[in-house]
Tab-separated table of C-alpha atoms and ligand atoms in Angstrom:
chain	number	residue	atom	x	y	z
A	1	UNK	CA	-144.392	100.548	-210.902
A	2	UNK	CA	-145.218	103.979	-210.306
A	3	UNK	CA	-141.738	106.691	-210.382
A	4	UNK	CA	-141.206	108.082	-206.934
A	5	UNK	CA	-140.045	111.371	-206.921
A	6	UNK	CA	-138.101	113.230	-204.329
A	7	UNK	CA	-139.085	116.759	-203.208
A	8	UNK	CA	-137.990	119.160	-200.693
A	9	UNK	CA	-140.315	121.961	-198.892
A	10	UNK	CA	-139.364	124.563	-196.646
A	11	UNK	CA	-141.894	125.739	-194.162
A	12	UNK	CA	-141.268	129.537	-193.201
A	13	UNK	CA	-142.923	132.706	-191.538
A	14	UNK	CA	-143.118	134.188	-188.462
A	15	UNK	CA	-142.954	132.605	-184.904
A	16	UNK	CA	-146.433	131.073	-183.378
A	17	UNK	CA	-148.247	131.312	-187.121
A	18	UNK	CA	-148.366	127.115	-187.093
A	19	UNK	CA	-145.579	125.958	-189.000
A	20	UNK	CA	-145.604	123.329	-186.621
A	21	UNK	CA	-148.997	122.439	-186.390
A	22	UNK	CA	-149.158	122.368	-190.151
A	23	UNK	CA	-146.631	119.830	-190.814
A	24	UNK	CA	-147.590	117.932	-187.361
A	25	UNK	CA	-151.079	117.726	-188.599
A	26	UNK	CA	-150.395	116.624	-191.833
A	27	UNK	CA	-147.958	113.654	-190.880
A	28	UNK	CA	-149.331	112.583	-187.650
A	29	UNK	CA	-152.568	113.673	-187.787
A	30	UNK	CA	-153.582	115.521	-184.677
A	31	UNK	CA	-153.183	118.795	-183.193
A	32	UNK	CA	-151.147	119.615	-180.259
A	33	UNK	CA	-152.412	123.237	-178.073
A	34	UNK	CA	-148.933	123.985	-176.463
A	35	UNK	CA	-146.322	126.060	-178.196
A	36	UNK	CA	-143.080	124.664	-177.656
A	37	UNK	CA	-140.724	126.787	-180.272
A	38	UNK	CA	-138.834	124.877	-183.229
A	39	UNK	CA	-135.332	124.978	-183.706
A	40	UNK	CA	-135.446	123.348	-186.900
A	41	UNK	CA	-136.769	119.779	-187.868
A	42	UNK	CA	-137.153	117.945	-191.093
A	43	UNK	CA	-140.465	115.333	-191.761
A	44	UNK	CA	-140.580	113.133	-194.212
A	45	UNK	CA	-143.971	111.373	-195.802
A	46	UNK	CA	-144.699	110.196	-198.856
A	47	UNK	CA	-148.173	110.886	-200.435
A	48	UNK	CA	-149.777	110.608	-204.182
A	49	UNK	CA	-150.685	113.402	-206.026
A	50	UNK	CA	-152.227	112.427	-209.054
A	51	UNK	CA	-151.295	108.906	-209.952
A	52	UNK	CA	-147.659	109.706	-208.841
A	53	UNK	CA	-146.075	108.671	-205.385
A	54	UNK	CA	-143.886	111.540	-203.675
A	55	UNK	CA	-140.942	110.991	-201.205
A	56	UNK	CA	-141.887	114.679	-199.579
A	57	UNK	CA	-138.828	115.913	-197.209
A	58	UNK	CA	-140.125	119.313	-195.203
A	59	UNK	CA	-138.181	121.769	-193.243
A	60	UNK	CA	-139.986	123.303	-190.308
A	61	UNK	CA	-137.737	126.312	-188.939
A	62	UNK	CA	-137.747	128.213	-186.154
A	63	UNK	CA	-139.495	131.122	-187.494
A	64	UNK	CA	-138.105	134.115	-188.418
A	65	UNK	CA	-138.858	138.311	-188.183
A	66	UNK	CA	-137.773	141.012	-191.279
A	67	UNK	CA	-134.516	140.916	-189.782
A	68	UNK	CA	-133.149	137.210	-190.009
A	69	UNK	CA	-130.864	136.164	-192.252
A	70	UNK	CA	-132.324	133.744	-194.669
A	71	UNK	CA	-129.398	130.579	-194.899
A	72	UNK	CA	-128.035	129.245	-198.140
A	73	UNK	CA	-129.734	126.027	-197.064
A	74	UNK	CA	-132.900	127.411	-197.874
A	75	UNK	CA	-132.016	128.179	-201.123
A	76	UNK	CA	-129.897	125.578	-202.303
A	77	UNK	CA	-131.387	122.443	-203.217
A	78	UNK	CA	-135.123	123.658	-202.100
A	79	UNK	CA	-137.666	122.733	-204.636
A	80	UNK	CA	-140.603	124.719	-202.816
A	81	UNK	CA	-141.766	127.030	-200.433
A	82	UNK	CA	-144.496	127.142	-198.002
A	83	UNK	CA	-144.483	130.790	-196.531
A	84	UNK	CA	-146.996	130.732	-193.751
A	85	UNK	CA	-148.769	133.890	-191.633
A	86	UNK	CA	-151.399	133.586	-189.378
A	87	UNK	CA	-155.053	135.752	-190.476
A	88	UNK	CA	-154.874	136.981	-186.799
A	89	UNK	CA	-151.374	138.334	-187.205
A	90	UNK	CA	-150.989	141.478	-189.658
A	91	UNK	CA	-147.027	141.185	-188.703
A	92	UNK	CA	-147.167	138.326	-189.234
A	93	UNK	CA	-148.557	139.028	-192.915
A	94	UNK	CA	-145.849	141.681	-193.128
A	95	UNK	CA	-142.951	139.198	-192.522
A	96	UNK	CA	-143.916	137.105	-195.470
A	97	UNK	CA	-143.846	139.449	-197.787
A	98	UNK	CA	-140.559	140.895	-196.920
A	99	UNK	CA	-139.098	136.648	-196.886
A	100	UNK	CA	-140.106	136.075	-200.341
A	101	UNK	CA	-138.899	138.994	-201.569
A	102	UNK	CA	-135.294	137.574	-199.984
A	103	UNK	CA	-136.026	134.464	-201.010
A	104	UNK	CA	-136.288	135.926	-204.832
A	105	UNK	CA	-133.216	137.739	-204.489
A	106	UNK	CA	-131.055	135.167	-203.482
A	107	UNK	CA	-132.474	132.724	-205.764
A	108	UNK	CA	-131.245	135.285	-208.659
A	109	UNK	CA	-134.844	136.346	-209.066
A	110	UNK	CA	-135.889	132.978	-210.400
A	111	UNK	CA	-139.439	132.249	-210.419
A	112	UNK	CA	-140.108	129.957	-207.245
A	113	UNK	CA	-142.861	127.248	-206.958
A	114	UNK	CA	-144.414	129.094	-203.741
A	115	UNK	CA	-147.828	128.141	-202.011
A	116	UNK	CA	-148.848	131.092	-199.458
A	117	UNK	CA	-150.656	129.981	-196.313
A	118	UNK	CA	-153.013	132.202	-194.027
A	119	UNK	CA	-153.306	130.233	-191.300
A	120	UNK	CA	-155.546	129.781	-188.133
A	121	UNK	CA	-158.353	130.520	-190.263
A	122	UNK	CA	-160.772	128.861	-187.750
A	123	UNK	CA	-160.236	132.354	-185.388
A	124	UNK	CA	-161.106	134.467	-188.369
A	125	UNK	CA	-164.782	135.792	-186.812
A	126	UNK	CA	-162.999	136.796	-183.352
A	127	UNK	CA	-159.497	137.921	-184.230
A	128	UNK	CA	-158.862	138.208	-188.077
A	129	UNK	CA	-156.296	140.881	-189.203
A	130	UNK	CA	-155.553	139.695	-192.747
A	131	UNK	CA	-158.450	139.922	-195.094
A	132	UNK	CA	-158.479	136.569	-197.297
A	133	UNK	CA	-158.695	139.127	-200.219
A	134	UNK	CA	-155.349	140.675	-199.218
A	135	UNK	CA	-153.701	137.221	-199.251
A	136	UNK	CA	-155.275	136.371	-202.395
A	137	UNK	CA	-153.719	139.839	-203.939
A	138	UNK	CA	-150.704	139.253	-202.344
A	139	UNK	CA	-150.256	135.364	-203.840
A	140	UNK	CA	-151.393	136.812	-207.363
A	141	UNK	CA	-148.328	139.080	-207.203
A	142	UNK	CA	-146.021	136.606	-207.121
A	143	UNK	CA	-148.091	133.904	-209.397
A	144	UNK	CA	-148.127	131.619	-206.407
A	145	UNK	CA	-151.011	129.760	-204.981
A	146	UNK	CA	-153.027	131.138	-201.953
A	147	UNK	CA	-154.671	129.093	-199.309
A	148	UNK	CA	-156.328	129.445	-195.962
A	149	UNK	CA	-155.805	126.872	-193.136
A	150	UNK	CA	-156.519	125.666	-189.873
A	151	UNK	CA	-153.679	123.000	-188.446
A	152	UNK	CA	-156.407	123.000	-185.239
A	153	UNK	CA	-159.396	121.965	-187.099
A	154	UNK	CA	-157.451	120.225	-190.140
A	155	UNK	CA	-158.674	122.801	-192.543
A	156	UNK	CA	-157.007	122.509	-196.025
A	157	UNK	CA	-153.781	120.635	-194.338
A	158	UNK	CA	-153.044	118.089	-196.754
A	159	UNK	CA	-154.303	120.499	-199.235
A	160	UNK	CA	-151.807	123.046	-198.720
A	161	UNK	CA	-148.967	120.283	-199.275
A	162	UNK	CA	-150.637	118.578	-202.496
A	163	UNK	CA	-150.571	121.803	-203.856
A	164	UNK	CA	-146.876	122.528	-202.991
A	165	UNK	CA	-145.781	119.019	-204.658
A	166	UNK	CA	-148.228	120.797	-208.204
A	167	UNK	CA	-147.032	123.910	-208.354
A	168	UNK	CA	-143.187	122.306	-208.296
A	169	UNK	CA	-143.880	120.927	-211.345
A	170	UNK	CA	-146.021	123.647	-212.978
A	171	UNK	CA	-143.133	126.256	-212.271
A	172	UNK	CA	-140.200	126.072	-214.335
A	173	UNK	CA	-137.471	125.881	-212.029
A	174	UNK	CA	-134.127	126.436	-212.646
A	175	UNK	CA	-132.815	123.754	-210.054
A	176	UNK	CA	-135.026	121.186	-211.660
A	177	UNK	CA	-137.551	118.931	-209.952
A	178	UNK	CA	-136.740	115.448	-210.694
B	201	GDP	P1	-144.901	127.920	-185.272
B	201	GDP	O1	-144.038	128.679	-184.304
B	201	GDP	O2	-145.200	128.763	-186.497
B	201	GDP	O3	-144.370	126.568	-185.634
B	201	GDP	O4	-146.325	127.743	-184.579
B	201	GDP	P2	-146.915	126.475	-183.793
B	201	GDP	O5	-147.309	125.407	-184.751
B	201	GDP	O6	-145.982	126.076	-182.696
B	201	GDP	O7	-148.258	127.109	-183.211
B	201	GDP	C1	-148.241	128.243	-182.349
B	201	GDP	C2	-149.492	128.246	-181.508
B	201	GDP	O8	-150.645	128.454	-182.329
B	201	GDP	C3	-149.727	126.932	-180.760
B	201	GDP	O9	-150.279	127.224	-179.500
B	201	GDP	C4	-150.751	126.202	-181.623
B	201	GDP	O10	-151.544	125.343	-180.848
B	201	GDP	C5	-151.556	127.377	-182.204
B	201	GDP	N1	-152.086	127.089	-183.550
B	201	GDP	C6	-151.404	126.621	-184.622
B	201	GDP	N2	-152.194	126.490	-185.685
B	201	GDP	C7	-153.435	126.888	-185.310
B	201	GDP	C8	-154.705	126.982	-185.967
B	201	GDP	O11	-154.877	126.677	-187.145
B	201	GDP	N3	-155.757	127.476	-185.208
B	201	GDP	C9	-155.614	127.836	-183.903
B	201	GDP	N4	-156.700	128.287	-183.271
B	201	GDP	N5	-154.440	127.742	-183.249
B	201	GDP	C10	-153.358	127.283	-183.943
């Protein structure tokens, strides 16, 4: 019998980068055009990565600016993050940096298993902002993972959540994973 392990995500960035969509597309599978805002909700979906079975629990918030106060719930008892901008949105781009760098501090500068998503990657030829080059840079400086996405034309979606669940256990975390 295979061990099934229990992790928790946290999906964050700013508001309207696809969050959402993201998580939607990955555990329903389909792609909805409105924009109705999140408060918060949690998914939950189990998938294999590797030959191992994962209970994966993800947070979708409501999106947040350089000004929001990051709770202790998304420190506390997170194994991952999933910071998420939108390649048509350089504020967007902005706001991620300035949440991990939160996110660092108040996880006493602990390295964090962290996959950073450029999103919406299917506008790039009409409306990019965000050079995939300046994510990649960006995701080096941390040592996380960089990835570009589209939630509308399920573009590296389950991707960008197998990788999560990897670099959980590659990092060394000081919470532990199991
Ligand atoms: P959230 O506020 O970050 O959760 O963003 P949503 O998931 O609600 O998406 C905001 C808007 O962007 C919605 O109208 C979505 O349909 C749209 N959207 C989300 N992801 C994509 C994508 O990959 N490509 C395109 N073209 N639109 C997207």
């Amino acid at each position: 019998m295979p061990l099934v392990r229990y992790r928790k995500v946290v999906i964050l960035g700013y508001r309207s980068v696809g969050k959402t969509s993201l998580a939607h597309q990955f555990v329903d599978g389909e792609f909805l055009e409105c924009y109705d805002p999140t408060v918060e909700s949690t998914y939950n979906k189990m998938l294999m990565v590797g030959k191992d079975e994962f209970h994966l629990q993800l947070v979708d918030t409501a999106g947040q600016d350089e000004y929001t106060i990051l709770p202790p719930s998304f420190s506390i008892g997170i194994h991952g993050y999933l910071l998420v901008y939108s390649v048509t949105s350089l504020r967007s781009f902005q706001v991620v940096k300035t949440l991990h760098n939160r996110l660092y501090e108040s996880r006493g500068k602990t390295r964090m298993p962290v996959v950073l998503v450029g999103n919406k990657a299917d506008l790039s030829l009409e409306s990019r902002e965000v050079k995939t080059d300046e994510g990649k840079k960006l995701a080096d400086t941390w040592g996380a993972v960089f990835l570009e996405s589209s939630a509308k034309e399920n573009q590296m979606t389950r991707g960008i959540f197998t990788k999560i669940i990897e670099e959980i256990d590659r990092v060394d975390n000081s919470y532990g994973t199991e």
